[in-house]
Short mmCIF file of C-alpha atoms and ligand atoms in Angstrom, two decimals:
data_model
loop_
_atom_site.label_atom_id
_atom_site.label_comp_id
_atom_site.label_asym_id
_atom_site.label_seq_id
_atom_site.Cartn_x
_atom_site.Cartn_y
_atom_site.Cartn_z
CA MET M 1 0.00 0.00 0.00
CA SER M 2 1.40 3.39 -0.93
CA VAL M 3 0.89 6.55 1.19
CA THR M 4 0.45 9.87 -0.66
CA PRO M 5 3.04 12.26 0.71
CA PRO M 6 1.66 15.50 2.16
CA PRO M 7 1.95 18.48 -0.19
CA ALA M 8 4.83 20.88 0.15
CA PRO M 9 3.95 24.22 1.83
CA VAL M 10 3.07 26.80 -0.82
CA PRO M 11 5.40 29.77 -0.54
CA GLY M 12 3.83 33.21 -0.25
CA LEU M 13 0.67 32.27 1.66
CA PRO M 14 -0.22 34.85 4.36
CA VAL M 15 1.27 33.95 7.72
CA LEU M 16 -0.59 34.21 11.01
CA ALA M 17 -3.93 34.52 9.22
CA GLY M 18 -2.84 37.89 7.90
CA LEU M 19 -2.71 39.51 11.35
CA CYS M 20 0.96 40.47 11.20
CA THR M 21 4.39 39.04 10.43
CA ILE M 22 6.11 36.47 12.63
CA ALA M 23 8.68 39.11 13.55
CA GLN M 24 5.95 41.54 14.62
CA ALA M 25 4.35 38.84 16.72
CA THR M 26 7.56 38.04 18.57
CA ALA M 27 7.36 41.27 20.59
CA PRO M 28 5.29 40.91 23.76
CA GLY M 29 2.12 43.00 24.01
CA LEU M 30 0.01 44.43 26.79
CA SER M 31 -1.29 42.20 29.58
CA VAL M 32 -5.00 41.45 29.82
CA ASP M 33 -5.10 43.58 32.97
CA ALA M 34 -3.56 46.59 31.27
CA THR M 35 -5.80 46.24 28.21
CA VAL M 36 -8.95 45.93 30.32
CA ALA M 37 -7.93 48.98 32.37
CA ARG M 38 -7.43 51.05 29.24
CA LEU M 39 -10.65 49.81 27.63
CA LYS M 40 -12.58 50.85 30.71
CA ARG M 41 -11.33 54.40 30.37
CA LEU M 42 -12.23 54.48 26.66
CA HIS M 43 -15.63 53.11 27.65
CA GLY M 44 -16.13 55.90 30.20
CA VAL M 45 -15.36 58.58 27.64
CA ALA M 46 -17.56 57.09 24.90
CA ARG M 47 -20.42 56.66 27.35
CA ALA M 48 -20.16 60.23 28.62
CA ALA M 49 -20.07 61.56 25.05
CA HIS M 50 -23.15 59.50 24.18
CA GLY M 51 -24.95 60.84 27.25
CA ALA M 52 -24.01 64.43 26.44
CA LEU M 53 -25.38 64.17 22.90
CA VAL M 54 -28.61 62.43 23.86
CA SER M 55 -29.34 64.85 26.70
CA ARG M 56 -28.88 67.90 24.45
CA LEU M 57 -30.63 67.09 21.23
CA THR M 58 -34.15 67.92 22.49
CA ALA M 59 -33.40 71.51 23.49
CA GLU M 60 -30.85 72.10 20.73
CA PRO M 61 -32.62 74.42 18.27
CA GLN M 62 -30.46 73.76 15.19
CA TYR M 63 -32.06 71.05 13.06
CA GLU M 64 -28.76 69.79 11.61
CA LEU M 65 -27.29 69.45 15.10
CA LYS M 66 -30.26 67.41 16.31
CA MET M 67 -29.66 65.01 13.43
CA LEU M 68 -25.87 64.96 13.92
CA TYR M 69 -26.20 64.33 17.65
CA SER M 70 -28.64 61.48 16.95
CA HIS M 71 -26.22 59.87 14.50
CA HIS M 72 -23.15 60.25 16.69
CA ALA M 73 -25.02 59.09 19.79
CA TRP M 74 -25.88 55.86 17.99
CA LEU M 75 -22.29 55.30 16.80
CA LEU M 76 -21.03 55.90 20.34
CA ALA M 77 -23.70 53.60 21.82
CA GLU M 78 -22.41 50.85 19.52
CA LEU M 79 -18.81 51.56 20.56
CA VAL M 80 -19.76 51.38 24.24
CA ALA M 81 -21.55 48.08 23.60
CA ALA M 82 -18.53 46.66 21.74
CA ILE M 83 -16.12 47.61 24.52
CA ARG M 84 -18.42 46.20 27.20
CA ALA M 85 -18.64 42.94 25.26
CA ARG M 86 -14.87 42.71 24.84
CA VAL M 87 -14.20 43.39 28.53
CA GLY M 88 -16.77 40.69 29.29
CA GLU M 89 -14.81 38.26 27.12
CA MET M 90 -11.61 38.89 29.05
CA ARG M 91 -12.87 39.11 32.63
CA GLU M 92 -15.36 37.37 34.90
CA PRO M 93 -18.14 39.52 36.36
CA PRO M 94 -18.29 41.88 38.09
CA LEU M 95 -16.62 43.72 35.23
CA GLY M 96 -16.32 47.04 37.06
CA LEU M 97 -17.58 48.97 34.05
CA GLU M 98 -19.62 51.22 36.32
CA ASP M 99 -16.75 51.93 38.72
CA PRO M 100 -15.75 55.57 39.22
CA LEU M 101 -13.23 56.88 36.69
CA ASP M 102 -9.99 58.70 37.40
CA PRO M 103 -11.21 61.98 39.02
CA ALA M 104 -9.32 64.20 36.55
CA LEU M 105 -10.74 62.27 33.58
CA GLN M 106 -14.20 62.50 35.14
CA LEU M 107 -13.72 66.25 35.53
CA ALA M 108 -12.91 66.61 31.81
CA LEU M 109 -16.07 64.64 30.95
CA ASP M 110 -18.22 66.61 33.42
CA GLU M 111 -17.01 69.92 32.07
CA VAL M 112 -18.01 68.98 28.52
CA THR M 113 -21.36 67.46 29.51
CA HIS M 114 -22.12 70.63 31.51
CA ALA M 115 -21.23 72.95 28.62
CA PRO M 116 -23.69 75.84 28.60
CA ASP M 117 -24.65 75.66 24.91
CA GLY M 118 -24.14 73.85 21.62
CA THR M 119 -21.10 75.95 20.78
CA HIS M 120 -19.24 74.80 23.88
CA LEU M 121 -20.59 71.27 23.72
CA CYS M 122 -19.36 70.84 20.14
CA ALA M 123 -16.02 72.52 20.84
CA GLY M 124 -15.44 70.39 23.94
CA LEU M 125 -16.58 67.12 22.38
CA TYR M 126 -15.31 67.39 18.85
CA THR M 127 -12.09 69.35 19.30
CA VAL M 128 -10.85 67.96 22.63
CA LEU M 129 -12.56 64.91 24.08
CA LEU M 130 -13.32 62.75 21.05
CA PRO M 131 -9.98 63.46 19.29
CA ALA M 132 -8.34 62.31 22.54
CA LEU M 133 -10.54 59.20 22.53
CA ASP M 134 -9.54 58.44 18.95
CA GLU M 135 -5.89 58.90 19.83
CA ALA M 136 -6.25 56.53 22.79
CA CYS M 137 -7.92 53.95 20.52
CA GLY M 138 -4.98 54.28 18.14
CA ALA M 139 -2.48 53.87 20.95
CA LEU M 140 -4.17 50.77 22.32
CA HIS M 141 -4.36 49.33 18.81
CA ALA M 142 -0.59 49.88 18.50
CA ASP M 143 0.21 48.44 21.93
CA ALA M 144 -2.10 45.41 21.90
CA HIS M 145 -0.50 42.15 20.78
CA PRO M 146 -1.59 41.57 17.18
CA LEU M 147 -2.03 37.81 17.62
CA ALA M 148 -2.85 37.40 21.31
CA ASP M 149 -5.31 40.29 21.37
CA ALA M 150 -6.56 40.28 17.78
CA PRO M 151 -10.19 40.76 18.94
CA THR M 152 -9.42 44.05 20.74
CA ARG M 153 -7.46 45.31 17.74
CA HIS M 154 -10.35 44.39 15.46
CA LEU M 155 -12.75 46.31 17.69
CA LEU M 156 -10.51 49.39 17.75
CA ARG M 157 -9.84 49.39 14.03
CA HIS M 158 -13.56 49.51 13.32
CA ALA M 159 -14.21 52.00 16.10
CA ARG M 160 -11.71 54.35 14.53
CA LEU M 161 -13.55 54.28 11.21
CA ASP M 162 -16.62 55.61 13.03
CA LEU M 163 -14.55 58.03 15.08
CA ALA M 164 -12.95 59.46 11.94
CA ASP M 165 -16.43 60.14 10.59
CA ILE M 166 -17.62 61.59 13.90
CA LEU M 167 -14.57 63.87 14.11
CA MET M 168 -14.79 65.09 10.54
CA HIS M 169 -18.42 66.19 10.79
CA GLY M 170 -18.20 67.13 14.46
CA ARG M 171 -15.34 69.52 13.75
CA GLN M 172 -17.30 70.97 10.86
CA ALA M 173 -20.18 71.62 13.29
CA ALA M 174 -17.84 73.09 15.93
CA ASP M 175 -16.25 75.39 13.34
CA ALA M 176 -19.62 76.54 12.02
CA LEU M 177 -20.83 77.35 15.52
CA ALA M 178 -17.55 79.06 16.44
CA ALA M 179 -17.92 81.30 13.39
CA VAL M 180 -21.17 82.60 14.92
CA SER M 181 -19.81 82.95 18.47
CA SER M 182 -16.44 81.78 19.74
CA PRO M 183 -16.27 79.23 22.52
CA ASP M 184 -14.40 80.24 25.67
CA ALA M 185 -10.79 79.38 24.87
CA THR M 186 -9.73 79.46 28.53
CA TRP M 187 -12.33 76.84 29.33
CA LEU M 188 -11.22 74.63 26.43
CA GLY M 189 -7.69 74.92 27.83
CA GLU M 190 -9.00 73.75 31.19
CA VAL M 191 -10.65 70.71 29.64
CA ARG M 192 -7.31 69.86 27.99
CA GLN M 193 -5.60 70.43 31.32
CA ALA M 194 -7.99 68.05 33.10
CA LEU M 195 -7.25 65.41 30.44
CA ALA M 196 -3.51 65.97 30.86
CA ALA M 197 -3.88 65.66 34.64
CA ALA M 198 -5.54 62.29 34.02
CA GLY M 199 -2.58 61.19 31.92
CA GLY M 200 -4.72 61.38 28.80
CA VAL M 201 -7.85 59.36 28.05
CA ASP M 202 -6.00 56.08 28.58
CA GLY M 203 -3.91 57.24 31.56
CA THR M 204 -0.59 56.37 29.92
CA ALA M 205 0.82 59.88 29.59
CA GLY M 206 1.73 60.37 33.23
CA GLU M 207 0.23 63.12 35.34
CA ALA M 208 2.44 66.08 34.61
CA VAL M 209 -0.06 68.79 35.57
CA ALA M 210 -2.57 69.50 38.31
CA ALA M 211 -6.27 69.28 37.48
CA PRO M 212 -8.06 72.64 37.06
CA SER M 213 -11.00 73.68 39.20
CA PRO M 214 -14.44 72.76 37.92
CA ARG M 215 -16.05 75.58 35.99
CA PHE M 216 -19.29 74.64 34.19
CA SER M 217 -19.63 71.42 36.18
CA ALA M 218 -19.53 73.41 39.45
CA THR M 219 -23.25 74.11 38.85
CA PRO M 220 -25.55 71.09 38.50
CA ARG M 221 -27.21 70.85 35.12
CA ARG M 222 -30.75 69.57 34.69
CA PHE M 223 -32.05 67.87 31.57
CA ASP M 224 -34.15 70.33 29.55
CA PRO M 225 -37.15 68.41 28.13
CA VAL M 226 -38.61 71.34 26.18
CA PRO M 227 -37.95 70.91 22.45
CA ARG M 228 -36.51 73.88 20.62
CA ARG M 229 -36.33 74.55 16.88
CA ASP M 230 -34.57 77.00 14.59
CA ALA M 231 -36.20 79.62 12.35
CA ARG M 232 -37.21 77.05 9.74
CA PHE M 233 -39.93 76.06 12.20
CA PRO M 234 -41.62 79.42 12.76
CA ASP M 235 -45.03 78.15 13.90
CA PRO M 236 -44.35 75.09 16.09
CA TYR M 237 -47.82 74.95 17.67
CA ASN M 238 -49.58 74.92 14.30
CA MET M 239 -51.84 71.85 14.10
CA ALA M 240 -53.95 73.04 11.19
CA VAL M 241 -53.27 70.20 8.78
CA ASN M 242 -54.25 66.67 9.73
CA ALA M 243 -51.95 64.65 7.49
CA GLU M 244 -53.44 61.30 8.51
CA ALA M 245 -57.01 62.37 7.69
CA PHE M 246 -55.81 63.26 4.20
CA ILE M 247 -53.59 60.25 3.61
CA TYR M 248 -56.15 57.68 4.75
CA ASP M 249 -58.94 59.24 2.69
CA THR M 250 -58.96 56.93 -0.34
CA SER M 251 -60.98 59.41 -2.42
CA PHE M 252 -57.95 61.67 -2.76
CA PRO M 253 -55.41 60.99 -5.55
CA PRO M 254 -51.99 59.60 -4.56
CA GLU M 255 -49.70 62.37 -5.92
CA PRO M 256 -50.59 65.10 -3.41
CA LYS M 257 -50.26 62.48 -0.68
CA LEU M 258 -46.51 62.54 -1.39
CA LEU M 259 -46.48 66.03 0.11
CA MET M 260 -48.22 64.75 3.23
CA LEU M 261 -45.82 61.79 3.45
CA ALA M 262 -42.85 64.16 3.27
CA TYR M 263 -44.48 66.28 5.97
CA LYS M 264 -45.14 63.25 8.18
CA ARG M 265 -41.55 62.07 7.83
CA LEU M 266 -40.03 65.49 8.50
CA ARG M 267 -42.31 65.99 11.49
CA GLU M 268 -40.61 62.92 13.01
CA ILE M 269 -37.89 65.23 14.37
CA ASP M 270 -40.07 65.18 17.44
CA VAL M 271 -39.52 61.43 17.96
CA PRO M 272 -35.77 61.79 18.76
CA GLU M 273 -36.70 64.85 20.84
CA MET M 274 -39.08 62.67 22.81
CA MET M 275 -37.03 59.45 22.91
CA ALA M 276 -34.01 61.34 24.23
CA SER M 277 -36.09 62.26 27.26
CA ILE M 278 -37.00 58.59 27.88
CA ILE M 279 -33.34 57.54 27.73
CA VAL M 280 -32.16 60.38 29.98
CA GLU M 281 -34.97 59.94 32.51
CA THR M 282 -34.79 56.14 32.73
CA PRO M 283 -31.46 55.62 34.48
CA GLY M 284 -30.08 52.31 35.67
CA LYS M 285 -31.12 50.25 32.63
CA PRO M 286 -28.76 47.69 31.08
CA TRP M 287 -26.64 49.02 28.22
CA GLY M 288 -28.65 46.87 25.82
CA TYR M 289 -31.64 49.11 26.58
CA VAL M 290 -29.66 52.31 25.96
CA ARG M 291 -28.18 50.90 22.77
CA ASP M 292 -31.52 49.75 21.33
CA MET M 293 -33.32 52.94 22.29
CA THR M 294 -30.52 55.02 20.80
CA ARG M 295 -30.72 52.99 17.61
CA GLN M 296 -34.43 53.69 17.38
CA LEU M 297 -33.81 57.37 18.15
CA TRP M 298 -31.35 57.49 15.26
CA ASP M 299 -33.81 55.69 12.96
CA GLU M 300 -36.43 58.33 13.75
CA ALA M 301 -33.92 61.08 12.98
CA ARG M 302 -33.29 59.33 9.63
CA HIS M 303 -37.04 59.28 8.99
CA ALA M 304 -37.13 63.05 9.52
CA MET M 305 -34.25 63.48 7.07
CA MET M 306 -36.10 61.29 4.55
CA GLY M 307 -38.89 63.89 4.73
CA GLU M 308 -36.38 66.67 4.20
CA VAL M 309 -34.97 64.88 1.15
CA LEU M 310 -38.41 64.05 -0.27
CA PHE M 311 -39.37 67.72 -0.06
CA ALA M 312 -36.09 68.60 -1.79
CA ALA M 313 -36.79 66.03 -4.52
CA LEU M 314 -40.27 67.51 -5.02
CA GLY M 315 -38.70 70.98 -5.19
CA VAL M 316 -40.65 72.16 -2.12
CA ASP M 317 -39.26 75.08 -0.13
CA TRP M 318 -40.56 73.56 3.11
CA PRO M 319 -39.43 76.27 5.54
CA ALA M 320 -41.51 78.73 3.50
CA LEU M 321 -44.53 76.54 2.81
CA VAL M 322 -44.82 73.92 5.54
CA ARG M 323 -45.39 74.39 9.27
CA VAL M 324 -43.79 71.51 11.15
CA ASN M 325 -44.96 71.44 14.76
CA PHE M 326 -43.35 70.15 17.94
CA THR M 327 -46.55 69.71 19.92
CA TRP M 328 -46.17 65.94 20.32
CA SER M 329 -42.71 65.95 21.88
CA LEU M 330 -43.55 69.05 23.91
CA GLY M 331 -46.71 67.47 25.30
CA LEU M 332 -45.17 64.10 26.09
CA ASN M 333 -41.94 65.46 27.53
CA THR M 334 -43.61 67.92 29.85
CA GLN M 335 -46.87 66.21 30.81
CA ILE M 336 -46.24 62.51 31.47
CA GLY M 337 -43.47 60.35 32.92
CA ALA M 338 -40.78 58.52 30.99
CA LEU M 339 -42.46 55.09 31.20
CA ASP M 340 -45.76 56.56 29.97
CA ARG M 341 -43.89 58.19 27.08
CA HIS M 342 -42.50 54.80 26.16
CA ALA M 343 -46.03 53.40 26.43
CA VAL M 344 -47.36 56.04 24.01
CA LEU M 345 -44.55 55.32 21.58
CA TYR M 346 -45.32 51.62 21.69
CA PHE M 347 -49.07 52.22 21.29
CA ILE M 348 -48.52 54.43 18.26
CA GLU M 349 -46.00 52.09 16.66
CA GLN M 350 -48.37 49.15 17.08
CA GLY M 351 -50.95 51.20 15.18
CA LEU M 352 -48.46 51.56 12.32
CA MET M 353 -48.27 47.83 11.67
CA PRO M 354 -51.80 46.88 10.50
CA ARG M 355 -53.71 48.13 7.45
CA HIS M 356 -53.56 51.82 8.44
CA GLY M 357 -49.84 51.99 8.61
CA LYS M 358 -46.50 51.51 7.02
CA ARG M 359 -47.62 49.18 4.24
CA TYR M 360 -50.29 51.69 3.29
CA GLU M 361 -47.74 54.53 3.15
CA TRP M 362 -45.48 52.41 0.95
CA GLU M 363 -48.45 51.69 -1.34
CA ILE M 364 -49.17 55.41 -1.62
CA ALA M 365 -45.58 56.01 -2.70
CA GLN M 366 -45.90 53.25 -5.31
CA ALA M 367 -49.25 54.53 -6.56
CA ALA M 368 -47.89 58.07 -6.81
CA GLY M 369 -45.07 56.78 -9.02
CA SER M 370 -42.27 58.03 -6.80
CA PRO M 371 -39.40 55.50 -6.60
CA LEU M 372 -37.68 57.73 -4.02
CA ALA M 373 -40.72 57.87 -1.73
CA ALA M 374 -41.15 54.11 -2.23
CA THR M 375 -37.53 53.51 -1.16
CA PHE M 376 -37.97 55.69 1.91
CA GLN M 377 -41.30 54.12 2.89
CA ASP M 378 -39.90 50.64 2.35
CA TYR M 379 -37.11 51.28 4.87
CA ASP M 380 -39.36 53.27 7.17
CA TRP M 381 -41.57 50.17 7.29
CA ALA M 382 -38.59 47.87 7.90
CA ASP M 383 -37.36 50.15 10.70
CA GLU M 384 -40.81 49.97 12.25
CA VAL M 385 -40.55 46.18 12.44
CA LEU M 386 -37.32 46.62 14.42
CA HIS M 387 -38.96 49.23 16.63
CA ALA M 388 -41.81 46.86 17.43
CA ARG M 389 -39.23 44.33 18.59
CA ILE M 390 -37.41 46.94 20.67
CA GLY M 391 -40.72 47.98 22.21
CA LYS M 392 -41.53 44.36 23.03
CA GLN M 393 -38.15 43.69 24.55
CA TRP M 394 -37.79 46.79 26.70
CA TYR M 395 -41.30 48.14 27.30
CA VAL M 396 -43.77 45.25 27.05
CA ALA M 397 -41.49 42.95 29.04
CA ALA M 398 -41.78 45.38 31.96
CA MET M 399 -45.60 45.27 31.79
CA PRO M 400 -47.98 42.54 33.05
CA SER M 401 -49.09 41.65 29.49
CA GLN M 402 -49.05 42.86 25.90
CA GLN M 403 -52.71 43.92 26.25
CA GLU M 404 -51.95 45.93 29.38
CA ALA M 405 -48.92 47.45 27.66
CA LEU M 406 -51.17 48.67 24.83
CA ARG M 407 -53.91 49.88 27.16
CA ALA M 408 -51.36 51.84 29.21
CA GLY M 409 -50.14 53.51 26.01
CA ASP M 410 -53.67 54.36 24.94
CA ARG M 411 -54.46 55.81 28.39
CA ALA M 412 -51.24 57.84 28.55
CA TRP M 413 -51.77 59.22 25.01
CA SER M 414 -55.32 60.25 25.99
CA ARG M 415 -53.98 62.04 29.05
CA VAL M 416 -51.64 64.27 27.04
CA LEU M 417 -53.40 67.57 26.66
CA MET M 418 -53.11 68.99 23.15
CA ASP M 419 -54.81 72.28 23.89
CA TRP M 420 -55.48 73.39 20.36
CA GLY M 421 -57.82 76.21 21.36
CA ALA M 422 -55.68 77.55 24.22
CA TRP M 423 -52.61 77.83 21.99
CA LYS M 424 -54.67 79.96 19.65
CA ARG M 425 -56.15 82.06 22.46
CA ASP M 426 -52.71 82.58 23.97
CA GLY M 427 -51.37 83.81 20.65
CA LEU M 428 -48.91 80.91 20.25
CA THR M 429 -50.35 80.09 16.83
CA ASN M 430 -53.18 80.93 14.49
CA HIS M 431 -53.31 77.37 13.17
CA ASP M 432 -53.06 78.85 9.70
CA ASN M 433 -53.95 76.26 7.07
CA TRP M 434 -50.76 75.99 4.99
CA TRP M 435 -52.00 73.12 2.82
CA PRO M 436 -53.68 75.00 -0.10
CA ALA M 437 -50.56 77.07 -0.84
CA LEU M 438 -48.27 74.04 -0.63
CA TYR M 439 -50.55 72.04 -2.91
CA ALA M 440 -50.95 74.90 -5.42
CA ASP M 441 -47.17 75.37 -5.52
CA ALA M 442 -46.59 71.67 -6.22
CA CYS M 443 -49.27 71.56 -8.92
CA ARG M 444 -47.74 74.55 -10.65
CA ARG M 445 -44.19 73.22 -10.63
CA LEU M 446 -44.82 69.49 -11.07
CA GLY M 447 -47.64 69.78 -13.57
CA TRP M 448 -50.18 68.00 -11.40
CA PRO M 449 -53.81 68.81 -12.30
CA HIS M 450 -55.13 71.18 -9.63
CA ASP M 451 -58.05 69.40 -7.97
CA PRO M 452 -60.26 71.88 -6.11
CA ARG M 453 -61.46 69.17 -3.71
CA VAL M 454 -57.83 68.42 -2.71
CA ALA M 455 -57.08 72.12 -2.37
CA ALA M 456 -60.11 72.59 -0.13
CA PHE M 457 -58.99 69.91 2.34
CA ASP M 458 -58.78 71.58 5.73
CA THR M 459 -59.23 69.03 8.47
CA SER M 460 -57.22 70.19 11.45
CA TYR M 461 -56.13 68.19 14.48
CA ALA M 462 -58.87 69.99 16.40
CA GLU M 463 -61.19 67.47 14.72
CA GLN M 464 -59.32 64.32 15.58
CA ARG M 465 -60.83 61.18 14.14
CA ALA M 466 -61.07 58.41 16.70
CA ASP M 467 -60.20 55.73 14.12
CA LEU M 468 -56.91 57.48 13.40
CA LYS M 469 -55.87 57.98 17.02
CA SER M 470 -53.22 55.30 17.00
CA VAL M 471 -51.67 56.60 13.77
CA SER M 472 -52.10 60.31 14.42
CA HIS M 473 -48.39 60.50 14.77
CA SER M 474 -45.43 58.60 13.37
CA GLY M 475 -43.34 56.60 15.75
FE1 FE2 L 501 -40.36 56.70 12.39
FE1 FE2 L 502 -40.43 54.07 14.76
#
């Protein structure tokens, strides 16, 4: 019997699975202890940055900043989750991820999270704290053993892709705000000094300087739940146009419904404004909760931007022609507790699943012959499926039953006072009906036939239809 000899090794195949060369792997790397200690500091910074962004986006008036904060908060929530998972792979519980940080590092984080306005928040986060976090990720990537600690290096390499994106657009935001009013340079120097006193984000630089005294963080800062908007939202109490009553009326043609879809999507700015308040005011939850809720918050911000883009594609000058209100987030954030807000969100999102819902909106987009609107509604629908799962996992699971979870949402939504008449009496809005002008403008530019019955539509939210209650907003 003859034995086939094993094949000769093929020269030129990648060694060590492509991680590094043999020579590179012969140098020792960091210990598990040292790596875990550094990761915990990176974790503390990413978590604080996430918290700062989420807690500010509601009261931040600039629309672009609300969207940017939502995006960056999600990326940072994912980074925090990845670091927590990696520490959990290397250590037995308790992992000590909630332990107090180095006091000087904590001071740097507190100063930025207590920044008095968006200008200082962006300067502190995007020109000091997050560049230092990125640098610390780079240093750990360089110091970690490429073979022994390949998983940590993999995590950091991907984290730095996100951080590069965050820094590029964050710096752009900080520069734009600084061009309007300069941030306090002395304070920025103090934040840098606090970081230096901590030996940098990762603590490896040695403590060459003394920590500064707290400045902004010397005064406690409360979460501001009142949504604010910039001048593109000049009539935020206006509830003159009931988009759902128009969209669900099958006697109206599909084309003008595209305008209402764009409006409904853009109006979703108020969902991140509201969800941020749930996250901030529901402390002590597992990170999985924060991560999932932040993901949904970011999805809702994307839905708002889909509305912005759909208006752009239709050539609509929305700040001039459309009145996007904030009455939903204002009412929920200031009138009911965080759990009830989550209940309302779940109740509304459940209403979006059946016939009156996301499929219907997608069908409108198809019928109107808009591939862009169809794309947006397709993904809006898919996101809603994810949101239903998130609601089940984190809200329904805390309730006695699914039925009770829905009833609680219905009750809480009914309790929120939308005082249509009082806002008018108090001079907050006239509830001017902006629909006819928007419709006429679109007909003129897009060549739609002007249908007088469509133009005459003027159902306001003062005449809420009971059958549309669960879809009278977009979760
Ligand atoms: Fe949404
Ligand atoms: Fe949603």
